[in-house]
Coordinates of N, CA and C in Angstrom, one line a residue:
Chain A
X15 N -29.7 -20.0 24.8 CA -29.5 -20.2 23.3 C -28.0 -20.3 23.0
X16 N -27.6 -21.4 22.2 CA -26.2 -21.5 21.9 C -25.7 -20.4 20.9
X17 N -24.4 -20.2 21.0 CA -23.9 -19.1 20.1 C -23.5 -19.8 18.8
X18 N -23.6 -19.0 17.7 CA -23.1 -19.5 16.4 C -21.6 -19.2 16.4
X19 N -20.9 -20.3 16.3 CA -19.4 -20.2 16.2 C -19.0 -20.1 14.8
X20 N -18.3 -19.1 14.5 CA -17.7 -18.9 13.1 C -16.2 -19.0 13.2
X21 N -15.7 -20.0 12.5 CA -14.2 -20.3 12.6 C -13.5 -19.6 11.4
X22 N -12.5 -18.8 11.7 CA -11.7 -18.2 10.7 C -10.2 -18.6 10.9
X23 N -9.5 -18.5 9.8 CA -8.1 -18.9 9.9 C -7.3 -17.6 10.3
X24 N -6.1 -17.9 10.7 CA -5.2 -16.8 11.1 C -4.9 -15.9 10.0
X25 N -4.8 -16.4 8.8 CA -4.6 -15.6 7.6 C -5.8 -14.6 7.4
X26 N -7.0 -15.1 7.6 CA -8.2 -14.2 7.5 C -8.1 -13.1 8.5
X27 N -7.7 -13.5 9.7 CA -7.6 -12.4 10.8 C -6.5 -11.4 10.4
X28 N -5.4 -11.9 9.9 CA -4.3 -10.9 9.6 C -4.6 -10.1 8.4
X29 N -5.3 -10.7 7.4 CA -5.8 -9.9 6.3 C -6.8 -8.8 6.7
X30 N -7.7 -9.2 7.6 CA -8.7 -8.2 8.0 C -8.0 -7.1 8.7
X31 N -7.0 -7.4 9.6 CA -6.3 -6.3 10.3 C -5.5 -5.4 9.3
X32 N -4.9 -6.1 8.3 CA -4.2 -5.3 7.3 C -5.1 -4.4 6.5
X33 N -6.3 -4.9 6.2 CA -7.3 -4.1 5.4 C -7.8 -2.9 6.3
X34 N -8.0 -3.1 7.6 CA -8.4 -2.0 8.4 C -7.3 -0.9 8.5
X35 N -6.0 -1.4 8.5 CA -4.9 -0.5 8.5 C -4.8 0.3 7.2
X36 N -5.0 -0.4 6.1 CA -5.0 0.2 4.8 C -6.1 1.3 4.6
X37 N -7.3 0.9 5.1 CA -8.4 1.9 5.0 C -8.4 3.0 6.0
X38 N -7.6 2.8 7.1 CA -7.5 3.9 8.1 C -8.4 3.8 9.3
X39 N -8.9 2.6 9.6 CA -9.7 2.5 10.8 C -10.8 1.5 10.7
X40 N -11.3 1.0 11.8 CA -12.4 0.0 11.8 C -13.7 0.6 11.3
X41 N -13.8 1.9 11.4 CA -15.1 2.5 10.9 C -15.1 2.6 9.4
X42 N -14.0 2.3 8.8 CA -13.9 2.4 7.3 C -14.2 1.1 6.6
X43 N -14.4 0.0 7.4 CA -14.6 -1.3 6.7 C -15.9 -1.9 7.2
X44 N -16.4 -2.9 6.5 CA -17.6 -3.6 6.8 C -17.5 -4.2 8.2
X45 N -18.6 -4.2 9.0 CA -18.6 -4.8 10.3 C -18.1 -6.3 10.3
X46 N -18.3 -7.0 9.2 CA -17.8 -8.4 9.2 C -16.3 -8.4 9.3
X47 N -15.7 -7.5 8.6 CA -14.2 -7.4 8.7 C -13.7 -7.1 10.1
X48 N -14.4 -6.3 10.8 CA -14.0 -6.0 12.2 C -14.2 -7.2 13.0
X49 N -15.3 -8.0 12.8 CA -15.5 -9.2 13.6 C -14.3 -10.2 13.3
X50 N -14.0 -10.3 12.1 CA -12.9 -11.2 11.7 C -11.6 -10.8 12.4
X51 N -11.3 -9.5 12.3 CA -10.0 -9.0 12.8 C -9.9 -9.2 14.3
X52 N -11.1 -9.2 15.0 CA -11.1 -9.3 16.4 C -11.5 -10.7 16.9
X53 N -11.3 -11.7 16.0 CA -11.6 -13.1 16.3 C -10.9 -13.5 17.6
X54 N -11.6 -14.2 18.4 CA -11.0 -14.7 19.7 C -10.1 -15.9 19.5
X55 N -9.0 -15.9 20.2 CA -8.2 -17.1 20.2 C -8.5 -18.0 21.4
X56 N -9.3 -19.0 21.2 CA -9.8 -19.9 22.3 C -9.2 -21.3 22.1
X57 N -9.1 -22.0 23.2 CA -8.7 -23.4 23.2 C -9.9 -24.2 22.6
X58 N -9.6 -25.4 22.1 CA -10.7 -26.3 21.6 C -11.7 -26.5 22.7
X59 N -11.3 -26.6 23.9 CA -12.2 -26.8 25.0 C -13.2 -25.6 25.2
X60 N -12.6 -24.5 25.1 CA -13.4 -23.2 25.3 C -14.4 -23.1 24.1
X61 N -14.0 -23.5 22.9 CA -14.9 -23.4 21.8 C -16.0 -24.4 22.0
X62 N -15.7 -25.6 22.4 CA -16.7 -26.6 22.6 C -17.7 -26.2 23.7
X63 N -17.2 -25.5 24.7 CA -18.0 -25.0 25.8 C -19.0 -24.0 25.2
X64 N -18.5 -23.1 24.3 CA -19.4 -22.1 23.8 C -20.4 -22.7 22.9
X65 N -20.1 -23.8 22.2 CA -21.0 -24.4 21.3 C -22.1 -25.1 22.0
X66 N -21.8 -25.6 23.2 CA -22.9 -26.3 23.9 C -23.6 -25.4 24.9
X67 N -23.1 -24.2 25.1 CA -23.7 -23.3 26.1 C -25.2 -23.0 25.7
Chain B
X26 N 37.5 65.8 -37.3 CA 38.1 65.2 -36.1 C 37.0 64.8 -35.1
X27 N 36.1 65.7 -34.9 CA 35.0 65.5 -33.9 C 34.1 64.4 -34.4
X28 N 33.9 64.3 -35.8 CA 33.1 63.3 -36.4 C 33.8 61.9 -36.1
X29 N 35.1 61.8 -36.3 CA 35.7 60.5 -36.1 C 35.6 60.1 -34.6
X30 N 35.7 61.0 -33.7 CA 35.6 60.7 -32.3 C 34.2 60.2 -32.0
X31 N 33.2 60.9 -32.6 CA 31.8 60.5 -32.4 C 31.6 59.1 -32.9
X32 N 32.1 58.9 -34.2 CA 32.0 57.6 -34.8 C 32.6 56.5 -34.0
X33 N 33.8 56.8 -33.4 CA 34.5 55.8 -32.6 C 33.7 55.5 -31.3
X34 N 33.1 56.6 -30.8 CA 32.3 56.5 -29.6 C 31.1 55.6 -29.8
X35 N 30.4 55.9 -30.9 CA 29.2 55.1 -31.3 C 29.6 53.7 -31.5
X36 N 30.7 53.5 -32.2 CA 31.1 52.1 -32.5 C 31.4 51.3 -31.2
X37 N 32.1 52.0 -30.2 CA 32.4 51.4 -28.9 C 31.1 51.1 -28.2
X38 N 30.2 52.1 -28.2 CA 29.0 51.9 -27.4 C 28.2 50.8 -28.1
X39 N 28.2 50.7 -29.4 CA 27.4 49.6 -30.1 C 28.0 48.3 -29.7
X40 N 29.3 48.2 -29.7 CA 30.0 47.0 -29.4 C 29.7 46.5 -28.0
X41 N 29.7 47.5 -27.1 CA 29.4 47.2 -25.7 C 27.9 46.7 -25.5
X42 N 27.0 47.4 -26.2 CA 25.6 47.0 -26.1 C 25.4 45.6 -26.7
X43 N 26.1 45.4 -27.8 CA 26.0 44.0 -28.5 C 26.6 43.0 -27.6
X44 N 27.7 43.2 -26.9 CA 28.3 42.3 -26.0 C 27.4 42.0 -24.8
X45 N 26.8 43.1 -24.3 CA 25.9 42.9 -23.2 C 24.7 42.0 -23.6
X46 N 24.2 42.3 -24.7 CA 23.0 41.5 -25.2 C 23.4 40.1 -25.4
X47 N 24.6 39.8 -26.0 CA 25.0 38.5 -26.2 C 25.2 37.7 -24.9
X48 N 25.8 38.5 -23.9 CA 26.0 37.9 -22.6 C 24.7 37.5 -22.0
X49 N 23.7 38.4 -22.1 CA 22.4 38.2 -21.5 C 21.7 37.0 -22.1
X50 N 21.8 36.9 -23.5 CA 21.2 35.8 -24.2 C 21.8 34.5 -23.8
X51 N 23.2 34.5 -23.8 CA 23.9 33.2 -23.5 C 23.6 32.8 -22.0
X52 N 23.5 33.8 -21.1 CA 23.2 33.4 -19.7 C 21.8 32.8 -19.6
X53 N 20.9 33.4 -20.3 CA 19.5 32.9 -20.3 C 19.4 31.5 -20.9
X54 N 20.2 31.3 -21.9 CA 20.2 30.0 -22.6 C 20.8 28.9 -21.6
X55 N 21.9 29.3 -21.0 CA 22.5 28.3 -20.0 C 21.6 28.0 -18.9
X56 N 20.9 29.1 -18.3 CA 20.0 28.9 -17.2 C 18.9 27.9 -17.6
X57 N 18.4 28.2 -18.8 CA 17.2 27.3 -19.3 C 17.7 25.9 -19.5
X58 N 18.9 25.7 -19.9 CA 19.4 24.3 -20.1 C 19.6 23.6 -18.7
X59 N 20.1 24.4 -17.8 CA 20.3 23.8 -16.4 C 19.0 23.4 -15.8
X60 N 18.0 24.3 -16.0 CA 16.7 24.0 -15.4 C 16.1 22.8 -16.1
X61 N 16.2 22.7 -17.4 CA 15.7 21.6 -18.2 C 16.4 20.3 -17.7
X62 N 17.7 20.4 -17.5 CA 18.5 19.2 -17.1 C 18.0 18.8 -15.7
X63 N 17.8 19.7 -14.8 CA 17.3 19.4 -13.5 C 16.0 18.7 -13.5
X64 N 15.1 19.3 -14.4 CA 13.7 18.7 -14.5 C 13.8 17.3 -15.1
X65 N 14.7 17.1 -16.0 CA 14.9 15.8 -16.6 C 15.4 14.8 -15.6
X66 N 16.4 15.2 -14.8 CA 16.9 14.3 -13.8 C 15.9 14.0 -12.8
X67 N 15.1 15.0 -12.4 CA 14.0 14.8 -11.4 C 13.0 13.8 -11.9
X68 N 12.7 14.0 -13.2 CA 11.7 13.1 -13.8 C 12.2 11.6 -13.9
X69 N 13.5 11.5 -14.2 CA 14.1 10.2 -14.3 C 14.2 9.5 -12.9
X70 N 14.5 10.4 -11.9 CA 14.5 9.8 -10.5 C 13.1 9.4 -10.1
X71 N 12.1 10.2 -10.5 CA 10.7 9.8 -10.2 C 10.3 8.5 -10.8
X72 N 10.7 8.4 -12.1 CA 10.4 7.1 -12.8 C 11.1 5.9 -12.2
X73 N 12.3 6.2 -11.7 CA 13.1 5.1 -11.1 C 12.5 4.7 -9.8
X74 N 12.0 5.7 -9.0 CA 11.4 5.4 -7.7 C 10.1 4.6 -8.0
X75 N 9.3 5.0 -9.0 CA 8.1 4.3 -9.3 C 8.3 2.9 -9.8
X76 N 9.4 2.7 -10.6 CA 9.7 1.3 -11.1 C 10.1 0.4 -9.9
X77 N 10.9 1.0 -9.0 CA 11.3 0.2 -7.8 C 10.1 -0.1 -6.9
X78 N 9.2 0.9 -6.8 CA 8.0 0.7 -6.0 C 7.1 -0.4 -6.7
X79 N 7.1 -0.5 -8.0 CA 6.3 -1.5 -8.7 C 6.9 -2.9 -8.5
X80 N 8.2 -3.0 -8.5 CA 8.9 -4.3 -8.3 C 8.5 -4.8 -6.9
X81 N 8.6 -3.9 -5.9 CA 8.3 -4.3 -4.5 C 6.8 -4.6 -4.4
X82 N 5.9 -3.9 -5.0 CA 4.5 -4.2 -5.0 C 4.2 -5.6 -5.5
X83 N 4.9 -5.9 -6.7 CA 4.7 -7.2 -7.3 C 5.2 -8.3 -6.4
X84 N 6.4 -8.0 -5.7 CA 6.9 -9.0 -4.8 C 6.0 -9.2 -3.6
X85 N 5.4 -8.1 -3.1 CA 4.5 -8.3 -2.0 C 3.3 -9.1 -2.3
X86 N 2.8 -8.9 -3.5 CA 1.6 -9.7 -4.0 C 2.0 -11.2 -4.1
X87 N 3.2 -11.4 -4.6 CA 3.7 -12.8 -4.6 C 3.8 -13.4 -3.2
X88 N 4.3 -12.6 -2.3 CA 4.5 -13.1 -0.9 C 3.1 -13.4 -0.3
X89 N 2.1 -12.6 -0.6 CA 0.8 -12.8 0.0 C 0.2 -14.2 -0.4
X90 N 0.7 -14.6 -1.6 CA 0.2 -15.9 -2.1 C 1.1 -17.1 -1.7
X91 N 2.1 -16.8 -0.9 CA 3.1 -17.8 -0.6 C 2.5 -18.9 0.3
X92 N 3.2 -20.1 0.3 CA 2.8 -21.2 1.1 C 3.2 -21.0 2.5
X93 N 4.1 -20.1 2.8 CA 4.7 -19.9 4.1 C 4.0 -18.8 4.8
X94 N 3.5 -19.0 6.0 CA 2.7 -18.0 6.7 C 3.5 -16.7 7.0
X95 N 4.8 -16.9 7.4 CA 5.6 -15.8 7.7 C 5.8 -14.8 6.5
X96 N 6.0 -15.5 5.3 CA 6.1 -14.7 4.1 C 4.8 -14.0 3.8
X97 N 3.7 -14.7 4.0 CA 2.4 -14.1 3.7 C 2.2 -12.9 4.6
X98 N 2.6 -13.0 5.9 CA 2.4 -11.9 6.8 C 3.2 -10.7 6.5
X99 N 4.5 -11.0 6.1 CA 5.4 -9.9 5.7 C 4.9 -9.3 4.4
X100 N 4.4 -10.1 3.5 CA 3.8 -9.6 2.3 C 2.7 -8.6 2.5
X101 N 1.8 -9.0 3.5 CA 0.7 -8.1 3.8 C 1.2 -6.7 4.4
X102 N 2.2 -6.8 5.3 CA 2.8 -5.6 5.9 C 3.3 -4.7 4.8
X103 N 4.1 -5.3 3.9 CA 4.7 -4.5 2.8 C 3.6 -3.9 1.9
X104 N 2.6 -4.8 1.6 CA 1.5 -4.3 0.7 C 0.8 -3.1 1.3
X105 N 0.6 -3.1 2.6 CA -0.1 -1.9 3.2 C 0.8 -0.7 3.2
X106 N 2.1 -0.9 3.5 CA 3.1 0.2 3.5 C 3.2 0.8 2.1
X107 N 3.3 -0.1 1.1 CA 3.5 0.5 -0.3 C 2.2 1.2 -0.8
X108 N 1.1 0.6 -0.4 CA -0.2 1.2 -0.8 C -0.5 2.5 -0.2
X109 N 0.1 2.8 0.9 CA -0.2 4.1 1.6 C 1.0 5.1 1.2
X110 N 1.9 4.6 0.4 CA 3.0 5.5 -0.1 C 2.4 6.5 -1.1
X111 N 3.1 7.7 -1.2 CA 2.7 8.7 -2.2 C 2.9 8.2 -3.6
X112 N 3.7 7.2 -3.8 CA 3.9 6.6 -5.2 C 2.7 5.8 -5.7
X113 N 1.9 5.3 -4.7 CA 0.7 4.5 -5.1 C -0.4 5.3 -5.8
X114 N -0.9 4.7 -6.8 CA -2.0 5.3 -7.5 C -3.3 4.8 -6.9
X115 N -4.5 5.4 -7.1 CA -5.7 4.9 -6.6 C -6.0 3.5 -7.1
X116 N -5.6 3.2 -8.3 CA -5.8 1.8 -8.8 C -4.9 0.8 -8.0
X117 N -3.7 1.2 -7.6 CA -2.9 0.3 -6.8 C -3.5 0.0 -5.5
X118 N -4.0 1.1 -4.9 CA -4.7 1.0 -3.6 C -5.9 0.1 -3.7
X119 N -6.7 0.2 -4.8 CA -7.9 -0.6 -5.0 C -7.5 -2.1 -5.1
X120 N -6.3 -2.3 -5.8 CA -5.9 -3.7 -6.0 C -5.5 -4.3 -4.6
X121 N -4.7 -3.6 -3.8 CA -4.3 -4.1 -2.5 C -5.5 -4.3 -1.6
X122 N -6.5 -3.4 -1.7 CA -7.7 -3.5 -0.9 C -8.5 -4.7 -1.3
X123 N -8.6 -5.0 -2.6 CA -9.3 -6.2 -3.1 C -8.6 -7.5 -2.6
X124 N -7.3 -7.5 -2.7 CA -6.5 -8.7 -2.3 C -6.7 -8.9 -0.8
X125 N -6.6 -7.9 0.0 CA -6.7 -8.1 1.5 C -8.2 -8.4 1.9
X126 N -9.1 -7.8 1.2 CA -10.5 -8.1 1.4 C -10.8 -9.5 1.2
X127 N -10.3 -10.0 0.0 CA -10.6 -11.4 -0.3 C -9.8 -12.3 0.7
X128 N -8.7 -11.9 1.1 CA -7.9 -12.7 2.1 C -8.6 -12.8 3.4
X129 N -9.4 -11.8 3.8 CA -10.1 -11.8 5.0 C -11.4 -12.6 4.9
X130 N -12.0 -12.6 3.8 CA -13.4 -13.2 3.6 C -13.3 -14.7 3.2
X131 N -12.2 -15.1 2.5 CA -12.2 -16.4 1.9 C -11.4 -17.4 2.9
X132 N -12.0 -18.5 3.2 CA -11.3 -19.4 4.1 C -10.3 -20.3 3.4
X133 N -9.7 -21.2 4.2 CA -8.7 -22.1 3.6 C -9.2 -23.0 2.5
X134 N -10.5 -23.3 2.5 CA -11.0 -24.1 1.4 C -11.4 -23.3 0.2
X135 N -11.3 -22.0 0.3 CA -11.7 -21.1 -0.8 C -13.1 -20.7 -0.8
X136 N -13.8 -21.0 0.3 CA -15.2 -20.6 0.5 C -15.3 -19.2 1.1
X137 N -16.3 -18.5 0.8 CA -16.6 -17.2 1.4 C -17.1 -17.4 2.8
X138 N -16.5 -16.8 3.8 CA -17.0 -17.0 5.2 C -18.1 -16.0 5.4
X139 N -19.3 -16.6 5.9 CA -20.4 -15.7 6.2 C -20.4 -15.6 7.7
X140 N -20.2 -14.4 8.2 CA -20.0 -14.1 9.6 C -21.4 -14.0 10.3
X141 N -22.2 -13.2 9.8 CA -23.5 -13.0 10.4 C -24.6 -13.2 9.3
X142 N -25.1 -14.5 9.3 CA -26.2 -14.8 8.3 C -27.4 -13.9 8.6
X143 N -28.3 -13.8 7.6 CA -29.5 -13.1 7.7 C -30.4 -13.7 8.9
X144 N -31.0 -12.9 9.7 CA -31.8 -13.4 10.7 C -31.1 -13.7 12.0
X145 N -29.8 -13.6 12.1 CA -29.1 -13.8 13.3 C -28.4 -12.5 13.8
X146 N -28.6 -12.3 15.1 CA -28.0 -11.1 15.7 C -26.5 -11.2 15.8
X147 N -25.8 -10.1 15.7 CA -24.3 -10.1 15.9 C -24.0 -10.6 17.2
X148 N -24.8 -10.3 18.2 CA -24.6 -10.7 19.6 C -24.6 -12.2 19.8
X149 N -25.2 -12.9 18.8 CA -25.3 -14.4 18.9 C -24.1 -15.1 18.2
X150 N -23.2 -14.3 17.6 CA -22.1 -14.8 16.9 C -20.8 -14.6 17.6
X151 N -20.0 -15.7 17.6 CA -18.7 -15.6 18.2 C -17.7 -16.0 17.1
X152 N -16.8 -15.2 16.8 CA -15.8 -15.5 15.7 C -14.5 -15.9 16.4
X153 N -14.1 -17.1 16.1 CA -12.9 -17.7 16.7 C -11.8 -18.0 15.7
X154 N -10.6 -17.7 16.1 CA -9.5 -18.1 15.2 C -9.2 -19.5 15.4
X155 N -9.2 -20.2 14.3 CA -9.0 -21.7 14.4 C -8.3 -22.2 13.1
X156 N -7.1 -22.6 13.3 CA -6.3 -23.2 12.2 C -6.2 -24.7 12.3
X157 N -7.1 -25.3 13.2 CA -7.1 -26.7 13.3 C -5.7 -27.2 13.9
X158 N -5.1 -28.2 13.3 CA -3.9 -28.7 13.8 C -2.7 -28.0 13.2
X159 N -2.9 -27.0 12.4 CA -1.8 -26.3 11.7 C -0.9 -25.6 12.7
X160 N 0.3 -26.2 12.9 CA 1.2 -25.6 13.9 C 1.7 -24.2 13.5
X161 N 1.9 -24.1 12.2 CA 2.4 -22.8 11.6 C 1.4 -21.7 11.9
X162 N 0.1 -22.0 11.8 CA -0.9 -21.0 12.0 C -1.2 -20.7 13.4
X163 N -0.8 -21.6 14.3 CA -1.1 -21.4 15.7 C 0.0 -20.7 16.4
X164 N 1.2 -20.6 15.8 CA 2.3 -20.0 16.5 C 2.2 -18.5 16.3
X165 N 2.6 -17.7 17.3 CA 2.6 -16.2 17.2 C 4.0 -15.8 16.8

């Protein structure tokens, strides 16, 4: 089954990281924020491969 | 003769007691003024620090909304630093929290990013950082 790829911008990633720092840890924010903060930096080819996997 | 000596003695003692009481009262008054002055200075310094903090907080909020990525990133760093300072009120922290939360959830088009829709497992989701062809966003 192919993965659902969610694209986020670098600003979203950095905002999520800042929010985690402000709250005092990953356990203090919603799981969505943790996923955004830990977004993978992949090449377009790697993303395409994930989408078709 | 003895009466005059006694009267003079009493007069001297009275004057001494009066002087001592005046000295004590004056000293107490001066100490109270010094304490009050120090408290006033401390209060004014506190207000000055809070005003400076407010200026920096406002500037950080402006920076977060900047067109330039580097300024936005520095704005976020300053926002977190200021919000965790002892000068920040709970309302200030809530505001910074709301700004960063919106920044994390809202994409470049202004839409709310749904990471894990209902009915889909977290394990089936891969979140990737993707700024398209934006050179600014892809540089570290």
